[in-house]
mmCIF file of C-alpha atoms in Angstrom:
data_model
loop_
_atom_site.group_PDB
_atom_site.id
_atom_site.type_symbol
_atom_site.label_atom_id
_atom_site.label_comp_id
_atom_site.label_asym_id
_atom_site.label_seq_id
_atom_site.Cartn_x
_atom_site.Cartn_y
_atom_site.Cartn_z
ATOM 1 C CA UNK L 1 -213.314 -38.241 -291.430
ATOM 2 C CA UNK L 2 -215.492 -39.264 -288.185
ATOM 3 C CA UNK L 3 -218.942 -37.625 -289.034
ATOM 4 C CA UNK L 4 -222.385 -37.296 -287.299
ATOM 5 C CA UNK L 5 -225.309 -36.707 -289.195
ATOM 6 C CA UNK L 6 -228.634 -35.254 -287.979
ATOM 7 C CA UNK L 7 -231.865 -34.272 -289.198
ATOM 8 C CA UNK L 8 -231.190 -30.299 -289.943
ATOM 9 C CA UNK L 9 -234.397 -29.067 -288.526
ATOM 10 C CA UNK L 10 -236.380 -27.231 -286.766
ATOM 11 C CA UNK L 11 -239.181 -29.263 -285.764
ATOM 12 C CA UNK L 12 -242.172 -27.240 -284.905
ATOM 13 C CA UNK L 13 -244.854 -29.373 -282.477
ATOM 14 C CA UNK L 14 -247.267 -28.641 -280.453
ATOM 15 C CA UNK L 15 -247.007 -29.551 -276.378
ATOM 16 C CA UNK L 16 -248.471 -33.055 -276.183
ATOM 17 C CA UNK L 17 -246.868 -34.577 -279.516
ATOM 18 C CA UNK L 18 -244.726 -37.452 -280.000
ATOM 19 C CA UNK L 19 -241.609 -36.165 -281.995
ATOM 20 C CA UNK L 20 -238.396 -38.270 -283.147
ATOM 21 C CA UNK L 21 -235.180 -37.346 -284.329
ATOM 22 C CA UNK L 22 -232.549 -39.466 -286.108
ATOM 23 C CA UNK L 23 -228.606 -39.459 -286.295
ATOM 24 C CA UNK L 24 -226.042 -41.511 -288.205
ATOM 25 C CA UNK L 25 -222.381 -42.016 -287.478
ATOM 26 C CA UNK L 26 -219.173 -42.905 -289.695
ATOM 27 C CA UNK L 27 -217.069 -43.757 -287.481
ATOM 28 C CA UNK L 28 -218.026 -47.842 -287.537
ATOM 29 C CA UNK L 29 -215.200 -48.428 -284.390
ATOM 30 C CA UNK L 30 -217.105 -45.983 -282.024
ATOM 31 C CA UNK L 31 -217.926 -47.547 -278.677
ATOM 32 C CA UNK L 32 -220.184 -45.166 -276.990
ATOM 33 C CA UNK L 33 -223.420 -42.542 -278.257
ATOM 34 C CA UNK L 34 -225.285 -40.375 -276.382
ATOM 35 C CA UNK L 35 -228.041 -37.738 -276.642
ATOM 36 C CA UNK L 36 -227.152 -34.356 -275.499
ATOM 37 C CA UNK L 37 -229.660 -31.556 -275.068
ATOM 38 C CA UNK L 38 -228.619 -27.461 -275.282
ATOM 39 C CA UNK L 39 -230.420 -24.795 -274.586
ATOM 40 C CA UNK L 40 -229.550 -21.563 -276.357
ATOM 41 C CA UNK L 41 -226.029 -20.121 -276.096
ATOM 42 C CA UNK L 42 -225.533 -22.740 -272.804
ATOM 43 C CA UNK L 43 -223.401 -25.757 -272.500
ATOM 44 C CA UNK L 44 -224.250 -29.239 -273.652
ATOM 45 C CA UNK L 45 -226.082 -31.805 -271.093
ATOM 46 C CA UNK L 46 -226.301 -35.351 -271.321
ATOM 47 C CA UNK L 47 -229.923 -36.252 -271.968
ATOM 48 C CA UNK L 48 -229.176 -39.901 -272.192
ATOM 49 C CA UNK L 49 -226.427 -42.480 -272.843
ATOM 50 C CA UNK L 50 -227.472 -44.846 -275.952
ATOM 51 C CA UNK L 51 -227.449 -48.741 -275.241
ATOM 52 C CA UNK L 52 -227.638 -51.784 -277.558
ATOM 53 C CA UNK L 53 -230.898 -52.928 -276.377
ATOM 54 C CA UNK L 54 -232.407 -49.599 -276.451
ATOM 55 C CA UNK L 55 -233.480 -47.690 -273.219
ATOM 56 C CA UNK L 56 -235.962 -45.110 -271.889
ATOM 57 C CA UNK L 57 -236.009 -42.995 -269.446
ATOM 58 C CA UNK L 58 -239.754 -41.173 -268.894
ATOM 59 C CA UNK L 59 -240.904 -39.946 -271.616
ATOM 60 C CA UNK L 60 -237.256 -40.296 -273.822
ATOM 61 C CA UNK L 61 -236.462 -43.620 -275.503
ATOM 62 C CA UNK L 62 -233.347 -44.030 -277.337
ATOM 63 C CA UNK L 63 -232.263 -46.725 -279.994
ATOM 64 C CA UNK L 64 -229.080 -47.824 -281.311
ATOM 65 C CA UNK L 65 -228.301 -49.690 -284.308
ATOM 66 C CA UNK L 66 -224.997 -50.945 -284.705
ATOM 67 C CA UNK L 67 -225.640 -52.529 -288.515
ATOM 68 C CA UNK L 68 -226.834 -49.217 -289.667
ATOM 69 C CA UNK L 69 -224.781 -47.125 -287.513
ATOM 70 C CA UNK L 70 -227.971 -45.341 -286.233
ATOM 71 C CA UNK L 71 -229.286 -43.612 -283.266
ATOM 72 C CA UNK L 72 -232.680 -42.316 -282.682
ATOM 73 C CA UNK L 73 -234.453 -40.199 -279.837
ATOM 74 C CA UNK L 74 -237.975 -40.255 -279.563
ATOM 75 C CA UNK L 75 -239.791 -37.881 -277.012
ATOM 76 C CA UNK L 76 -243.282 -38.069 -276.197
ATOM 77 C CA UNK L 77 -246.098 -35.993 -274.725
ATOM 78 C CA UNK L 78 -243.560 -33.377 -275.495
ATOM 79 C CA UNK L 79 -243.566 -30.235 -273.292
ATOM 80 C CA UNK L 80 -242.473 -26.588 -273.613
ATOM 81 C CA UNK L 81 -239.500 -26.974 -271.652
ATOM 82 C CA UNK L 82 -238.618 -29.579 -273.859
ATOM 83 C CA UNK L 83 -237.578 -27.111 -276.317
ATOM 84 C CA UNK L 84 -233.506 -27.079 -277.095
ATOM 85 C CA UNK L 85 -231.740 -27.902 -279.618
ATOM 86 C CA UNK L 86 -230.434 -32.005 -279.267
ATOM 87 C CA UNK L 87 -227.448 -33.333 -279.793
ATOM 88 C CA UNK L 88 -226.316 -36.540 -281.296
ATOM 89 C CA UNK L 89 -222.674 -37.376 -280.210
ATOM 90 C CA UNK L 90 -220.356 -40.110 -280.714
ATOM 91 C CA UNK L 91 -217.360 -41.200 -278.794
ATOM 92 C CA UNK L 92 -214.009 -41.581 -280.196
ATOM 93 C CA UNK L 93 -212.509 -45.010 -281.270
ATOM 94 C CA UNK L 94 -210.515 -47.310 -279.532
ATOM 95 C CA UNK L 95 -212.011 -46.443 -276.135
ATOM 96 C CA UNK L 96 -210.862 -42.912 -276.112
ATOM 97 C CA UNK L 97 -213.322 -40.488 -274.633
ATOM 98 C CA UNK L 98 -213.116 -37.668 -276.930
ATOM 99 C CA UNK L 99 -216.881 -36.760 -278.390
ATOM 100 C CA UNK L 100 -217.680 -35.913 -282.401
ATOM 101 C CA UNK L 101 -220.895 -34.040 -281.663
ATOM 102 C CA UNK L 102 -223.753 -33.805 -284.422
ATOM 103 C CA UNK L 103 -224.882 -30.117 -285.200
ATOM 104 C CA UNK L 104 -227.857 -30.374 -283.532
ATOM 105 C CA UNK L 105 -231.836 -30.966 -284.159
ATOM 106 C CA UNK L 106 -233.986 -27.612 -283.279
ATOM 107 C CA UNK L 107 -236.964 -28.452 -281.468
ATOM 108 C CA UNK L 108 -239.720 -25.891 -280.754
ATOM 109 C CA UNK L 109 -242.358 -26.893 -278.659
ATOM 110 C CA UNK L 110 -245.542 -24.316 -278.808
ATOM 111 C CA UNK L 111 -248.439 -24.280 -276.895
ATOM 112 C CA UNK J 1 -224.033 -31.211 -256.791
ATOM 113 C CA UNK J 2 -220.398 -30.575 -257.972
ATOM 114 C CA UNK J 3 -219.925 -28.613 -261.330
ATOM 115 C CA UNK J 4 -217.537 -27.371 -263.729
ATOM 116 C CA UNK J 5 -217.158 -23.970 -263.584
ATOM 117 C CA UNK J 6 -215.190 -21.668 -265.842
ATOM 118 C CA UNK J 7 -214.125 -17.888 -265.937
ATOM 119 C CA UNK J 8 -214.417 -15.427 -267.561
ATOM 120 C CA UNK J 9 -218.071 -15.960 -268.784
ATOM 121 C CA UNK J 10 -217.324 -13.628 -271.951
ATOM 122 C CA UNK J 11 -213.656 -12.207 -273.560
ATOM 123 C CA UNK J 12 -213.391 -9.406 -276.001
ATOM 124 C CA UNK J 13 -210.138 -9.431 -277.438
ATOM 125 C CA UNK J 14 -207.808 -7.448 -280.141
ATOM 126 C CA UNK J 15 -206.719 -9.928 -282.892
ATOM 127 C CA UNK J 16 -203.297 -10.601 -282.298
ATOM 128 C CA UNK J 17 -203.069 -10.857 -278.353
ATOM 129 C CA UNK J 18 -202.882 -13.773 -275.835
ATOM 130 C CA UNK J 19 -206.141 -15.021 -274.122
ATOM 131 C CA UNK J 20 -206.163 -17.215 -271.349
ATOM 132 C CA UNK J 21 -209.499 -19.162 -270.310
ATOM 133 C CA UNK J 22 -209.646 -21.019 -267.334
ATOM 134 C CA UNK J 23 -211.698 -24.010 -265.866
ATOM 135 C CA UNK J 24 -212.449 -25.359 -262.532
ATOM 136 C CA UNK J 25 -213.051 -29.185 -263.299
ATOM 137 C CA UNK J 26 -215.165 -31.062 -260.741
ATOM 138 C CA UNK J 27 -212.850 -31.932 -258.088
ATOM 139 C CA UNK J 28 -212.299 -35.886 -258.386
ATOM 140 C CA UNK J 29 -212.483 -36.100 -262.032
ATOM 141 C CA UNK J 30 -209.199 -36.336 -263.618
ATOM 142 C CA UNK J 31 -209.476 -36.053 -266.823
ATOM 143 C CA UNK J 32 -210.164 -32.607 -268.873
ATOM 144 C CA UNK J 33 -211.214 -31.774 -272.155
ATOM 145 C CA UNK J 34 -211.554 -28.147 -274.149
ATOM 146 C CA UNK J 35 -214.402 -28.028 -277.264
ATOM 147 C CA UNK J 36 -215.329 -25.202 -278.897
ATOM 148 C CA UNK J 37 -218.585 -23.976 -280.719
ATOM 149 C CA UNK J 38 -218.534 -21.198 -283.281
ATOM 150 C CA UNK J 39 -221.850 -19.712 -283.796
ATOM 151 C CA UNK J 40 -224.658 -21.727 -285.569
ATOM 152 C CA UNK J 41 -222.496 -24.639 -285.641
ATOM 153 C CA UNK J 42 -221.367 -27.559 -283.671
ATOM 154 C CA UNK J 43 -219.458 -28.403 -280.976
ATOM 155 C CA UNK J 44 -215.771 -29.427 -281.676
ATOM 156 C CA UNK J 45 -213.303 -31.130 -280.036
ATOM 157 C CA UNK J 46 -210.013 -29.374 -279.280
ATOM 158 C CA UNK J 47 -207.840 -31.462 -276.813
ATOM 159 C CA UNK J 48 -207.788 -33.716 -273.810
ATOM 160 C CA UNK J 49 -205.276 -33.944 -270.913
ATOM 161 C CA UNK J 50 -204.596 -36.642 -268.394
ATOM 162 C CA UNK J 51 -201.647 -36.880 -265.594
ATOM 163 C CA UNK J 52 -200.427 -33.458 -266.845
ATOM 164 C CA UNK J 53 -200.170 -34.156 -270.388
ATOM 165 C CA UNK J 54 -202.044 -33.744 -273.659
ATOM 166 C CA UNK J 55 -203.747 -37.263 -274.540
ATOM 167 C CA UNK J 56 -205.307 -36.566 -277.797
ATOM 168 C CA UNK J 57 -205.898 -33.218 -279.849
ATOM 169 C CA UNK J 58 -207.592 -32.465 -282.958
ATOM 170 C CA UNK J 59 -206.305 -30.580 -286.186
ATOM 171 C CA UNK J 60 -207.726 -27.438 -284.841
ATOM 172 C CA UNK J 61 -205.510 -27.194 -281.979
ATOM 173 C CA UNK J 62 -202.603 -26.002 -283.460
ATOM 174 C CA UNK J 63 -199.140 -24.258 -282.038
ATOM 175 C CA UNK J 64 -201.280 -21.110 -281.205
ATOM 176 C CA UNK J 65 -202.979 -23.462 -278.376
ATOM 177 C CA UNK J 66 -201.399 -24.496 -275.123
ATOM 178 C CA UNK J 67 -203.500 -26.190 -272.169
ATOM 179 C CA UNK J 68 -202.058 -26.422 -268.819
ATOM 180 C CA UNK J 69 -203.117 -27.439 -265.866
ATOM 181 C CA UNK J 70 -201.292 -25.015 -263.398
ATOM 182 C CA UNK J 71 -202.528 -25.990 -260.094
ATOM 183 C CA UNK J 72 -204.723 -28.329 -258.069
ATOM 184 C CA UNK J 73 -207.697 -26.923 -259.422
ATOM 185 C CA UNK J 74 -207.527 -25.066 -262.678
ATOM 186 C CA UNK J 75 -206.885 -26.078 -266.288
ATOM 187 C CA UNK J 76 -206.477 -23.384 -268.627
ATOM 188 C CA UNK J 77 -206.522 -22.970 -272.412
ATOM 189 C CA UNK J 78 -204.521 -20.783 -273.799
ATOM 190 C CA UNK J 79 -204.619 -19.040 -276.949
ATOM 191 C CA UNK J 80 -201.199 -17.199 -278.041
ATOM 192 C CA UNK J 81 -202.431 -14.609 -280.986
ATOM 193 C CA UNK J 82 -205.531 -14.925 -281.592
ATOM 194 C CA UNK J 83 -207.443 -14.389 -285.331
ATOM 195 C CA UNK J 84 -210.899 -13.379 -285.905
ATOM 196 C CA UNK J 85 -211.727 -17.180 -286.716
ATOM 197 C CA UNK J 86 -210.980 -17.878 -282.993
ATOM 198 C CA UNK J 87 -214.460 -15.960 -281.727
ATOM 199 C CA UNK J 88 -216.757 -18.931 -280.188
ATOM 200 C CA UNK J 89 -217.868 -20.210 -277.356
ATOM 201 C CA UNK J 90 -215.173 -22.386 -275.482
ATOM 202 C CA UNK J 91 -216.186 -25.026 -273.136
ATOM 203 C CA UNK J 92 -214.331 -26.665 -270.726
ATOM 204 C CA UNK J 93 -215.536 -30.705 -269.676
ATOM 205 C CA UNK J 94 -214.050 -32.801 -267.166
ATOM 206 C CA UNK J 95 -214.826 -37.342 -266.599
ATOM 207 C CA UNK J 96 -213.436 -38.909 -263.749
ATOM 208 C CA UNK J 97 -212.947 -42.026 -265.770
ATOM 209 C CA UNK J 98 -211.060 -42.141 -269.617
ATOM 210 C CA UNK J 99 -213.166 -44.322 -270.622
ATOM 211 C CA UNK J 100 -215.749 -43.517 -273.667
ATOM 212 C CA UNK J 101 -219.002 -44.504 -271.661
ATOM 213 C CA UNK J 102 -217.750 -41.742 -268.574
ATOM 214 C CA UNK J 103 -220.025 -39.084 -269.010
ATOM 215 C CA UNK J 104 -218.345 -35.484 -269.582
ATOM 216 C CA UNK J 105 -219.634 -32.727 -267.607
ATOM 217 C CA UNK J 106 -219.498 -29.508 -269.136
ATOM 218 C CA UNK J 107 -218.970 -25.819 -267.726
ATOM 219 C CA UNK J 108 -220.814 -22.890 -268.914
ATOM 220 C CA UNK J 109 -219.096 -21.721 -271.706
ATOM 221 C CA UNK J 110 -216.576 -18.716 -272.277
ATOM 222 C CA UNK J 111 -217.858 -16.876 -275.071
ATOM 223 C CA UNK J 112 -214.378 -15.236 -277.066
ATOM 224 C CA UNK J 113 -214.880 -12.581 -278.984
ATOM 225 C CA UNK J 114 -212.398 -10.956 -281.448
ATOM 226 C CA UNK J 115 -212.078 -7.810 -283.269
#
């Protein structure tokens, strides 16, 4: 069964803070991972695709280790509009382009 | 910039009758997917369609589920009798590419409800 794990949450923090969630994957064949922020009862958006060598983008950096199969998302100088709840997701094997989506990390940003 | 649009927003249904949601993919992307979300959980894959066939489904999309793609421009998901367990929110995603690094836009949501 093709699984993504994420931190349960919520993380509480307070604008300004560096926070970091984690994610690990089952599926040892998948080719592509992403982080995917959603706001309440709206749809998923991609945040960020998830390279190899790492990659950033502002104030978001994302990892990916293959050995471990695990991703991480670390945001700093976090602000209130960064609240949502984020997404870990996975792409299918074998190239296909079908997602297994994590449940989701809560994060609450307060003033 | 383009987006994927889908209709109606929110369905309230009797258990037992047909729904049909649609979808508007963006207009060069030619491949379409359907997930679903039921409430305080996560998003799950139903099924994906390509040159007017079903490419890959999961276990949830069972003979009570039909997709079809009936013009141009929509792609609809249709759900023959539905069951309680059917109320979430369905969303519709479309990638102009198949491959896994195309990024999959997603529409609003249609939020199902039935009672």
């Amino acid at each position: 069964r093709k699984e993504v794990e994420q931190d349960p949450g919520p993380f509480n923090v307070p604008e300004g803070a560096t926070v970091a969630f984690n994610c690990t994957y089952s599926n040892s064949a998948s080719q592509s991972f992403f982080w995917y922020r959603q706001d309440c009862r709206k749809e998923p958006k991609l945040l960020m695709s998830v390279y190899s060598s790492g990659n950033e983008d502002g104030r978001f950096t994302a990892q990916l280790n293959r050995a471990s199969q695990y991703i991480s998302l670390l945001i700093r100088d976090s602000k209130l509009s960064d609240s949502a709840t984020y997404l870990c997701v996975v792409n299918g094997d074998s190239g296909y382009s079908t997602l297994t989506f994590g449940k989701g990390t809560m994060l609450l940003v307060s003033p | 910039e383009p987006e994927v649009t889908q209709t109606p927003s929110h369905q309230v249904t009797q258990m037992g009758q047909e729904v049909i949601l649609r979808c508007v993919p963006i207009s060069n992307h030619l491949y379409f997917y359907w997930y679903r979300q039921i409430l305080g959980q996560k998003v799950e894959f139903l099924v994906s369609f390509y040159n007017n066939e079903i490419s890959e489904k999961s276990e949830i999309f069972d003979d009570q589920f039909s997709v079809e793609r009936p013009d141009g421009s929509n792609f609809t998901l249709k759900i023959r009798s539905t069951k309680l367990e059917d109320s979430a929110m369905y969303f519709c995603a479309s990638t102009q590419g198949g491959g896994g690094a195309d990024t999959q836009y997603f529409g609003p949501g249609t939020r199902l409800t039935v009672l």
